[in-house]
Coordinates of C-alpha atoms in Angstrom, one line a residue:
X1 CA 59.1 106.2 91.9
X2 CA 60.7 109.5 91.8
X3 CA 62.0 111.1 95.0
X4 CA 61.5 114.6 94.1
X5 CA 59.7 116.5 91.3
X6 CA 63.3 118.2 90.2
X7 CA 65.8 116.6 88.2
X8 CA 68.7 117.8 86.0
X9 CA 67.3 118.9 82.7
X10 CA 68.3 121.7 80.0
X11 CA 66.0 124.0 82.0
X12 CA 67.5 123.4 85.1
X13 CA 71.2 123.7 83.4
X14 CA 70.3 126.9 82.1
X15 CA 69.1 128.1 85.3
X16 CA 72.3 127.5 86.9
X17 CA 74.3 128.9 84.1
X18 CA 72.2 132.1 84.5
X19 CA 72.7 132.1 88.2
X20 CA 76.6 132.1 88.2
X21 CA 78.7 135.0 89.2
X22 CA 81.8 135.5 88.5
X23 CA 84.4 135.6 91.5
X24 CA 81.8 134.1 93.4
X25 CA 81.6 130.3 94.9
X26 CA 79.5 129.8 97.4
X27 CA 80.8 127.8 100.6
X28 CA 78.4 125.4 102.7
X29 CA 75.5 123.5 101.6
X30 CA 75.2 125.1 98.0
X31 CA 75.2 123.1 94.7
X32 CA 76.9 120.0 94.5
X33 CA 77.2 120.2 98.2
X34 CA 73.5 121.0 99.1
X35 CA 73.3 117.3 100.8
X36 CA 76.5 116.1 101.3
X37 CA 77.6 114.5 104.8
X38 CA 80.4 113.2 106.4
X39 CA 81.3 110.7 109.2
X40 CA 78.6 108.0 108.0
X41 CA 81.4 105.1 108.4
X42 CA 81.0 106.0 112.4
X43 CA 77.3 107.1 112.4
X44 CA 78.1 110.7 112.9
X45 CA 76.4 111.9 109.3
X46 CA 77.1 115.8 109.6
X47 CA 76.4 118.0 106.9
X48 CA 79.6 119.3 105.4
X49 CA 79.1 120.9 101.8
X50 CA 81.5 122.6 99.5
X51 CA 84.5 124.8 99.6
X52 CA 87.0 126.5 98.1
X53 CA 90.1 128.5 98.2
X54 CA 92.3 131.0 96.0
X55 CA 95.9 132.1 96.4
X56 CA 97.8 134.4 94.4
X57 CA 101.7 134.7 94.3
X58 CA 102.9 137.1 91.9
X59 CA 101.6 136.4 88.8
X60 CA 100.8 132.5 90.0
X61 CA 97.1 132.1 90.7
X62 CA 95.8 128.6 92.3
X63 CA 92.0 127.8 92.9
X64 CA 90.8 124.9 94.9
X65 CA 87.2 123.6 94.9
X66 CA 85.9 120.5 96.8
X67 CA 82.6 118.7 97.7
X68 CA 83.2 116.6 100.9
X69 CA 80.9 113.8 101.1
X70 CA 83.1 111.0 102.7
X71 CA 82.3 108.1 105.0
X72 CA 85.4 109.3 107.2
X73 CA 85.1 112.1 109.6
X74 CA 86.7 115.7 109.6
X75 CA 89.4 116.3 111.9
X76 CA 91.2 119.3 113.6
X77 CA 94.9 119.2 113.3
X78 CA 95.3 117.7 116.7
X79 CA 93.3 114.8 115.5
X80 CA 89.7 115.7 117.4
X81 CA 86.3 115.1 115.4
X82 CA 85.4 118.5 113.9
X83 CA 81.9 117.6 112.6
X84 CA 79.4 114.7 114.3
X85 CA 76.4 113.9 115.6
X86 CA 78.0 112.0 118.3
X87 CA 75.8 109.2 120.7
X88 CA 74.8 110.5 123.7
X89 CA 77.2 107.8 125.3
X90 CA 80.3 109.1 123.0
X91 CA 83.3 111.1 124.9
X92 CA 83.0 114.8 124.8
X93 CA 86.6 115.0 123.3
X94 CA 85.9 112.5 120.6
X95 CA 89.1 111.8 118.7
X96 CA 89.2 109.9 115.1
X97 CA 91.6 107.0 117.4
X98 CA 89.3 106.5 119.5
X99 CA 86.5 105.6 116.9
X100 CA 89.3 103.7 114.8
X101 CA 90.3 102.0 117.7
X102 CA 86.9 100.4 118.2
X103 CA 86.6 99.2 114.6
X104 CA 85.0 97.4 112.9
X105 CA 83.4 96.2 116.8
X106 CA 82.2 99.7 116.7
X107 CA 79.9 99.3 113.9
X108 CA 78.1 96.8 115.6
X109 CA 74.7 97.7 117.1
X110 CA 74.8 98.7 120.7
X111 CA 78.1 100.0 120.6
X112 CA 78.9 103.2 122.5
X113 CA 81.4 104.5 120.1
X114 CA 79.6 104.3 116.8
X115 CA 76.6 103.3 114.5
X116 CA 76.3 100.4 112.3
X117 CA 77.1 100.7 108.6
X118 CA 73.5 100.7 107.0
X119 CA 72.3 100.4 103.4
X120 CA 74.2 100.8 100.4
X121 CA 76.7 103.6 100.9
X122 CA 77.9 105.7 98.1
X123 CA 80.3 108.6 98.8
X124 CA 82.8 110.8 97.0
X125 CA 84.6 113.4 97.9
X126 CA 85.1 115.4 94.1
X127 CA 88.2 118.2 94.3
X128 CA 89.6 120.5 91.5
X129 CA 92.7 122.3 91.2
X130 CA 93.1 125.2 88.7
X131 CA 96.6 126.8 88.3
X132 CA 97.1 129.4 85.8
X133 CA 101.0 128.1 85.0
X134 CA 102.3 126.2 82.0
X135 CA 102.8 122.9 83.7
X136 CA 103.8 119.1 81.9
X137 CA 101.5 116.2 82.0
X138 CA 103.9 114.8 84.5
X139 CA 103.9 118.3 86.9
X140 CA 100.5 118.4 87.1
X141 CA 100.2 114.7 87.8
X142 CA 102.4 115.2 90.9
X143 CA 100.4 118.3 91.9
X144 CA 97.4 116.3 91.9
X145 CA 98.8 113.3 94.0
X146 CA 100.3 115.9 96.8
X147 CA 96.9 117.5 97.0
X148 CA 94.7 114.3 97.3
X149 CA 97.0 112.4 99.5
X150 CA 97.4 115.7 101.9
X151 CA 93.3 115.4 102.3
X152 CA 94.0 112.5 104.3
X153 CA 95.1 115.0 107.1
X154 CA 91.7 116.3 107.4
X155 CA 89.3 113.2 106.5
X156 CA 89.9 110.1 108.3
X157 CA 89.6 107.7 107.3
X158 CA 90.1 108.9 103.6
X159 CA 89.4 107.0 100.4
X160 CA 87.6 104.0 102.2
X161 CA 86.3 101.1 100.0
X162 CA 82.9 103.1 100.5
X163 CA 84.4 106.0 98.7
X164 CA 84.5 106.8 95.0
X165 CA 87.1 110.2 95.6
X166 CA 88.1 111.8 92.9
X167 CA 90.6 114.9 92.0
X168 CA 91.0 116.9 88.6
X169 CA 93.9 119.2 88.4
X170 CA 93.8 121.9 85.6
X171 CA 96.5 123.8 84.2
X172 CA 95.6 126.7 82.4
X173 CA 98.9 127.5 80.7
X174 CA 98.7 131.5 81.3
X175 CA 101.9 131.8 82.4
X176 CA 105.4 130.3 82.0
X177 CA 106.9 128.1 84.8

């Protein structure tokens, strides 16, 4: 049974290519981030989407893109949950530590701190880092490791057994190191 009348095919791919604009990366609920959610591990199920950033330092250019569809919750720098549709009985100042302290018990029906994990979970946070610098394979792998590891500060917990997180790192070799 088909869930909707739109499915990826050659015509849809051509339409997507024609819709692209140089220097534009839509943020939020666009493209691959259209139905992305976070916090499913705790029942938050907040829509997240896709994000991007660009920085130029001299001749060095760095671009980062991500689609966040994580089981964990998005947190602020001080550990508060930034995006969640909380249960009415949850504390107003919800912290990731509160959710994790009661897990897995918090995943049981009737808990006031979390909703149960239901069904087959398929979550993936997909990231891309592009630099215009010439880099060896080892340097590029180290960059990818640092960037991917740093995501655990904002997504908690990160890379759970329900996630299929992946990060791609690309160097265009336009400038020397």
